[in-house]
């Protein structure tokens, strides 16, 4: 039986045609890009697709109050926002208590439409456990894509007190949800072999992953090459004029300002290496923040990171070498990358842990050579250092050394990076492979579902 209708469960963040707040907030990151791009590509294959997320009625988040939203030109694709957990915006860590309501609202919605989806794709632990609860109530199977698993993140914060971690990140609930999602999924999609063989084999998941190993399939994500490519445009020429004034190359950091992205390691390498300071300035992308110095006085995770960066640079009289750019869209980000590539710049991502790293393949497509963490998906994207340089994200010396090595072989790394991305990472092939695996697994018999008590009492 073929697939005519697919639902995507993504309770966190939110979706609209302008990608509002993308990377401005820890809950608006690559996962939303992945879900949007994949849903678009699948809908282009003639399948009806619903992205189901949360209805938010909050003056600070005005874009997300309509029950429906759309991406222009994608008639088969709907964004559906169901109310759960009240009206106000909630951080993803607060959604766990309301996922039963999310699922009940989805069931009500489809009961009224009298047409349920043939299959569900679920994203992150909160989407996954929602898929399990939906399966428990309707018998409709789901795939699980973690995007990021809680245990790796927890390990990287092991120097923090357990109680603090539980309150702030609710790791025990998250890991129990992830384990349940793995156990009852009929398909588990990872972005790399490394994610399947290392991330899911973490002691927190190993037993359940091994029992379900036949459900795992590696499907690489893609790059939107209509945005990220090596073709000059008005916007890239605008950035070329700005960057040209410095008469230097640039090291670019463009991730969400999140402790896990570990911007500090690159800043520490920069302020401690004279040769880097002579050849490069640092560009730090800060989406949605106009006055970084003022913002850095706040009491948020992002502000503390920015404050540390400013302090490190100020102590070495290097503040003028650091350029904070408020980039508002992926189009603008791509324009910055292309312009920076003209000045032999380098993209750096020294995350404590990076499950995949869409930012890496996007920067490569725009002609930026890559320095990336060796912990996680970048190992596969860069094929163990063939297509870019891998570092221990806390080895300050090695970061400086490898940036200079790339600089000495710039055109080589630029060119092989572009080739690597264009031949391996397109959303069209991601969509085709997802559908192939969904058809292969949609009728798998999943029985005797046992929900964790925390969720059973919600549904
Ligand atoms: O100013 C900016 C900066 C970034 N981005 C986008 O934000 C996304 C960032 O994605 P990614 O680099 O993958 O990081 P995360 O937000 O942390 O995404 C999570 O989910 C992704 C998809 O599964 C995985 O690739 C990551 O490893 C995982 O941490 C990219 O598409 C960027 O284009 C913007 O749109 N504007
Ligand atoms: O740092 P965490 O909690 O593992 O979450 C990473 C996730 O956060 C997001 O940025 C928000 O959804 C996702 O893009 C990503 O999958």
PDB file of C-alpha atoms in Angstrom, residues 94-240:
ATOM      1  CA  UNK A  94       9.107  22.455  29.729  1.00  0.00           C
ATOM      2  CA  UNK A  95       7.148  20.618  27.027  1.00  0.00           C
ATOM      3  CA  UNK A  96       7.621  17.101  28.451  1.00  0.00           C
ATOM      4  CA  UNK A  97       4.707  17.571  30.901  1.00  0.00           C
ATOM      5  CA  UNK A  98       2.258  18.427  28.084  1.00  0.00           C
ATOM      6  CA  UNK A  99       3.034  15.938  25.307  1.00  0.00           C
ATOM      7  CA  UNK A 100       0.008  13.758  26.162  1.00  0.00           C
ATOM      8  CA  UNK A 101      -2.194  16.773  25.468  1.00  0.00           C
ATOM      9  CA  UNK A 102      -0.264  17.378  22.205  1.00  0.00           C
ATOM     10  CA  UNK A 103      -1.094  13.834  21.075  1.00  0.00           C
ATOM     11  CA  UNK A 104      -4.750  14.053  22.114  1.00  0.00           C
ATOM     12  CA  UNK A 105      -5.109  17.300  20.181  1.00  0.00           C
ATOM     13  CA  UNK A 106      -3.600  15.647  17.089  1.00  0.00           C
ATOM     14  CA  UNK A 107      -6.036  12.724  17.370  1.00  0.00           C
ATOM     15  CA  UNK A 108      -8.963  15.177  17.732  1.00  0.00           C
ATOM     16  CA  UNK A 109      -7.746  17.102  14.692  1.00  0.00           C
ATOM     17  CA  UNK A 110      -7.529  14.072  12.421  1.00  0.00           C
ATOM     18  CA  UNK A 111     -10.785  12.577  13.767  1.00  0.00           C
ATOM     19  CA  UNK A 112     -12.560  15.775  12.675  1.00  0.00           C
ATOM     20  CA  UNK A 113     -10.855  15.626   9.241  1.00  0.00           C
ATOM     21  CA  UNK A 114     -11.789  11.926   9.027  1.00  0.00           C
ATOM     22  CA  UNK A 115      -8.379  11.202   7.453  1.00  0.00           C
ATOM     23  CA  UNK A 116      -5.433  10.001   9.556  1.00  0.00           C
ATOM     24  CA  UNK A 117      -1.872   9.939   8.194  1.00  0.00           C
ATOM     25  CA  UNK A 118      -0.547   6.623   6.847  1.00  0.00           C
ATOM     26  CA  UNK A 119       2.656   7.107   8.810  1.00  0.00           C
ATOM     27  CA  UNK A 120       4.372   9.602  11.159  1.00  0.00           C
ATOM     28  CA  UNK A 121       7.952  10.847  11.215  1.00  0.00           C
ATOM     29  CA  UNK A 122       9.018  12.068  14.683  1.00  0.00           C
ATOM     30  CA  UNK A 123      11.835  14.460  15.604  1.00  0.00           C
ATOM     31  CA  UNK A 124      13.872  14.824  18.850  1.00  0.00           C
ATOM     32  CA  UNK A 125      12.924  12.946  22.051  1.00  0.00           C
ATOM     33  CA  UNK A 126       9.707  14.955  22.509  1.00  0.00           C
ATOM     34  CA  UNK A 127       8.492  14.146  18.983  1.00  0.00           C
ATOM     35  CA  UNK A 128       9.548  10.517  19.444  1.00  0.00           C
ATOM     36  CA  UNK A 129       7.622   9.830  22.648  1.00  0.00           C
ATOM     37  CA  UNK A 130       4.637  11.635  21.114  1.00  0.00           C
ATOM     38  CA  UNK A 131       4.860   9.179  18.209  1.00  0.00           C
ATOM     39  CA  UNK A 132       4.840   6.283  20.678  1.00  0.00           C
ATOM     40  CA  UNK A 133       1.751   7.684  22.448  1.00  0.00           C
ATOM     41  CA  UNK A 134       0.061   8.236  19.064  1.00  0.00           C
ATOM     42  CA  UNK A 135       0.878   4.628  18.049  1.00  0.00           C
ATOM     43  CA  UNK A 136      -0.459   3.418  21.428  1.00  0.00           C
ATOM     44  CA  UNK A 137      -3.805   5.152  20.730  1.00  0.00           C
ATOM     45  CA  UNK A 138      -4.153   4.697  16.942  1.00  0.00           C
ATOM     46  CA  UNK A 139      -1.916   1.829  15.783  1.00  0.00           C
ATOM     47  CA  UNK A 140      -0.194   4.142  13.260  1.00  0.00           C
ATOM     48  CA  UNK A 141       3.576   3.510  13.020  1.00  0.00           C
ATOM     49  CA  UNK A 142       6.307   6.157  13.215  1.00  0.00           C
ATOM     50  CA  UNK A 143       9.967   6.774  12.440  1.00  0.00           C
ATOM     51  CA  UNK A 144      12.277   8.342  15.015  1.00  0.00           C
ATOM     52  CA  UNK A 145      15.068  10.853  14.208  1.00  0.00           C
ATOM     53  CA  UNK A 146      16.765  12.135  17.371  1.00  0.00           C
ATOM     54  CA  UNK A 147      18.727  15.074  15.888  1.00  0.00           C
ATOM     55  CA  UNK A 148      20.451  15.108  19.265  1.00  0.00           C
ATOM     56  CA  UNK A 149      20.424  12.495  22.055  1.00  0.00           C
ATOM     57  CA  UNK A 150      20.350  13.642  25.680  1.00  0.00           C
ATOM     58  CA  UNK A 151      23.037  11.298  27.076  1.00  0.00           C
ATOM     59  CA  UNK A 152      25.875  12.792  24.982  1.00  0.00           C
ATOM     60  CA  UNK A 153      24.881  16.303  26.043  1.00  0.00           C
ATOM     61  CA  UNK A 154      24.621  15.196  29.681  1.00  0.00           C
ATOM     62  CA  UNK A 155      28.137  13.690  29.568  1.00  0.00           C
ATOM     63  CA  UNK A 156      29.551  16.973  28.273  1.00  0.00           C
ATOM     64  CA  UNK A 157      28.079  18.801  31.254  1.00  0.00           C
ATOM     65  CA  UNK A 158      29.218  16.146  33.759  1.00  0.00           C
ATOM     66  CA  UNK A 159      31.150  18.810  35.726  1.00  0.00           C
ATOM     67  CA  UNK A 160      27.784  20.285  36.764  1.00  0.00           C
ATOM     68  CA  UNK A 161      25.790  19.031  39.762  1.00  0.00           C
ATOM     69  CA  UNK A 162      23.295  16.255  38.868  1.00  0.00           C
ATOM     70  CA  UNK A 163      20.362  18.049  40.518  1.00  0.00           C
ATOM     71  CA  UNK A 164      21.072  21.268  38.564  1.00  0.00           C
ATOM     72  CA  UNK A 165      21.232  19.288  35.307  1.00  0.00           C
ATOM     73  CA  UNK A 166      17.952  17.512  36.069  1.00  0.00           C
ATOM     74  CA  UNK A 167      16.166  20.781  36.825  1.00  0.00           C
ATOM     75  CA  UNK A 168      17.587  22.653  33.812  1.00  0.00           C
ATOM     76  CA  UNK A 169      17.632  19.921  31.144  1.00  0.00           C
ATOM     77  CA  UNK A 170      15.380  17.145  32.635  1.00  0.00           C
ATOM     78  CA  UNK A 171      17.760  14.522  31.281  1.00  0.00           C
ATOM     79  CA  UNK A 172      16.115  11.530  33.041  1.00  0.00           C
ATOM     80  CA  UNK A 173      12.737  12.215  31.388  1.00  0.00           C
ATOM     81  CA  UNK A 174      14.395  13.001  28.064  1.00  0.00           C
ATOM     82  CA  UNK A 175      16.468   9.803  28.029  1.00  0.00           C
ATOM     83  CA  UNK A 176      13.461   7.692  29.051  1.00  0.00           C
ATOM     84  CA  UNK A 177      11.480   9.268  26.199  1.00  0.00           C
ATOM     85  CA  UNK A 178      14.328   8.606  23.733  1.00  0.00           C
ATOM     86  CA  UNK A 179      14.619   4.971  24.851  1.00  0.00           C
ATOM     87  CA  UNK A 180      10.873   4.463  24.451  1.00  0.00           C
ATOM     88  CA  UNK A 181      10.888   6.101  21.031  1.00  0.00           C
ATOM     89  CA  UNK A 182      13.695   3.758  19.910  1.00  0.00           C
ATOM     90  CA  UNK A 183      11.931   0.693  21.302  1.00  0.00           C
ATOM     91  CA  UNK A 184       8.592   1.157  19.516  1.00  0.00           C
ATOM     92  CA  UNK A 185       9.632   2.982  16.325  1.00  0.00           C
ATOM     93  CA  UNK A 186       9.242   0.980  13.135  1.00  0.00           C
ATOM     94  CA  UNK A 187      12.129   2.944  11.584  1.00  0.00           C
ATOM     95  CA  UNK A 188      15.052   4.847  13.132  1.00  0.00           C
ATOM     96  CA  UNK A 189      16.836   7.334  10.860  1.00  0.00           C
ATOM     97  CA  UNK A 190      20.329   8.569  11.656  1.00  0.00           C
ATOM     98  CA  UNK A 191      22.264  11.199   9.719  1.00  0.00           C
ATOM     99  CA  UNK A 192      25.548   9.300   9.798  1.00  0.00           C
ATOM    100  CA  UNK A 193      26.920   5.805  10.429  1.00  0.00           C
ATOM    101  CA  UNK A 194      28.732   7.327  13.416  1.00  0.00           C
ATOM    102  CA  UNK A 195      25.408   8.359  14.973  1.00  0.00           C
ATOM    103  CA  UNK A 196      24.116   4.779  14.665  1.00  0.00           C
ATOM    104  CA  UNK A 197      27.318   3.064  15.788  1.00  0.00           C
ATOM    105  CA  UNK A 198      28.469   5.489  18.490  1.00  0.00           C
ATOM    106  CA  UNK A 199      25.731   7.893  19.623  1.00  0.00           C
ATOM    107  CA  UNK A 200      22.967   5.263  19.892  1.00  0.00           C
ATOM    108  CA  UNK A 201      25.426   2.791  21.437  1.00  0.00           C
ATOM    109  CA  UNK A 202      26.002   5.109  24.398  1.00  0.00           C
ATOM    110  CA  UNK A 203      25.458   3.075  27.614  1.00  0.00           C
ATOM    111  CA  UNK A 204      22.180   4.965  28.133  1.00  0.00           C
ATOM    112  CA  UNK A 205      20.729   3.460  24.919  1.00  0.00           C
ATOM    113  CA  UNK A 206      22.935   0.483  23.976  1.00  0.00           C
ATOM    114  CA  UNK A 207      20.635  -2.327  25.172  1.00  0.00           C
ATOM    115  CA  UNK A 208      17.562  -0.993  23.439  1.00  0.00           C
ATOM    116  CA  UNK A 209      19.471  -0.018  20.262  1.00  0.00           C
ATOM    117  CA  UNK A 210      20.950  -3.488  19.898  1.00  0.00           C
ATOM    118  CA  UNK A 211      17.513  -5.111  20.338  1.00  0.00           C
ATOM    119  CA  UNK A 212      16.192  -2.874  17.557  1.00  0.00           C
ATOM    120  CA  UNK A 213      19.258  -2.643  15.331  1.00  0.00           C
ATOM    121  CA  UNK A 214      17.360  -3.894  12.270  1.00  0.00           C
ATOM    122  CA  UNK A 215      15.239  -0.724  12.294  1.00  0.00           C
ATOM    123  CA  UNK A 216      18.224   1.609  11.915  1.00  0.00           C
ATOM    124  CA  UNK A 217      18.990   3.240   8.563  1.00  0.00           C
ATOM    125  CA  UNK A 218      21.550   5.953   7.770  1.00  0.00           C
ATOM    126  CA  UNK A 219      20.086   8.727   5.599  1.00  0.00           C
ATOM    127  CA  UNK A 220      22.344  11.803   5.257  1.00  0.00           C
ATOM    128  CA  UNK A 221      20.582  15.207   5.475  1.00  0.00           C
ATOM    129  CA  UNK A 222      21.005  17.689   2.649  1.00  0.00           C
ATOM    130  CA  UNK A 223      21.863  21.294   1.840  1.00  0.00           C
ATOM    131  CA  UNK A 224      19.489  23.700   0.164  1.00  0.00           C
ATOM    132  CA  UNK A 225      21.791  24.438  -2.764  1.00  0.00           C
ATOM    133  CA  UNK A 226      19.445  27.146  -4.051  1.00  0.00           C
ATOM    134  CA  UNK A 227      20.622  29.077  -0.955  1.00  0.00           C
ATOM    135  CA  UNK A 228      24.045  27.609  -0.174  1.00  0.00           C
ATOM    136  CA  UNK A 229      26.162  27.594  -3.311  1.00  0.00           C
ATOM    137  CA  UNK A 230      29.308  29.206  -4.633  1.00  0.00           C
ATOM    138  CA  UNK A 231      27.535  31.691  -6.923  1.00  0.00           C
ATOM    139  CA  UNK A 232      28.042  35.420  -6.315  1.00  0.00           C
ATOM    140  CA  UNK A 233      24.931  37.580  -5.818  1.00  0.00           C
ATOM    141  CA  UNK A 234      23.986  41.105  -4.719  1.00  0.00           C
ATOM    142  CA  UNK A 235      24.082  40.163  -1.026  1.00  0.00           C
ATOM    143  CA  UNK A 236      27.489  38.447  -1.274  1.00  0.00           C
ATOM    144  CA  UNK A 237      28.903  41.486  -3.090  1.00  0.00           C
ATOM    145  CA  UNK A 238      27.544  43.642  -0.219  1.00  0.00           C
ATOM    146  CA  UNK A 239      29.455  41.540   2.303  1.00  0.00           C
ATOM    147  CA  UNK A 240      32.522  41.508   0.069  1.00  0.00           C
TER     148      UNK A 240
END
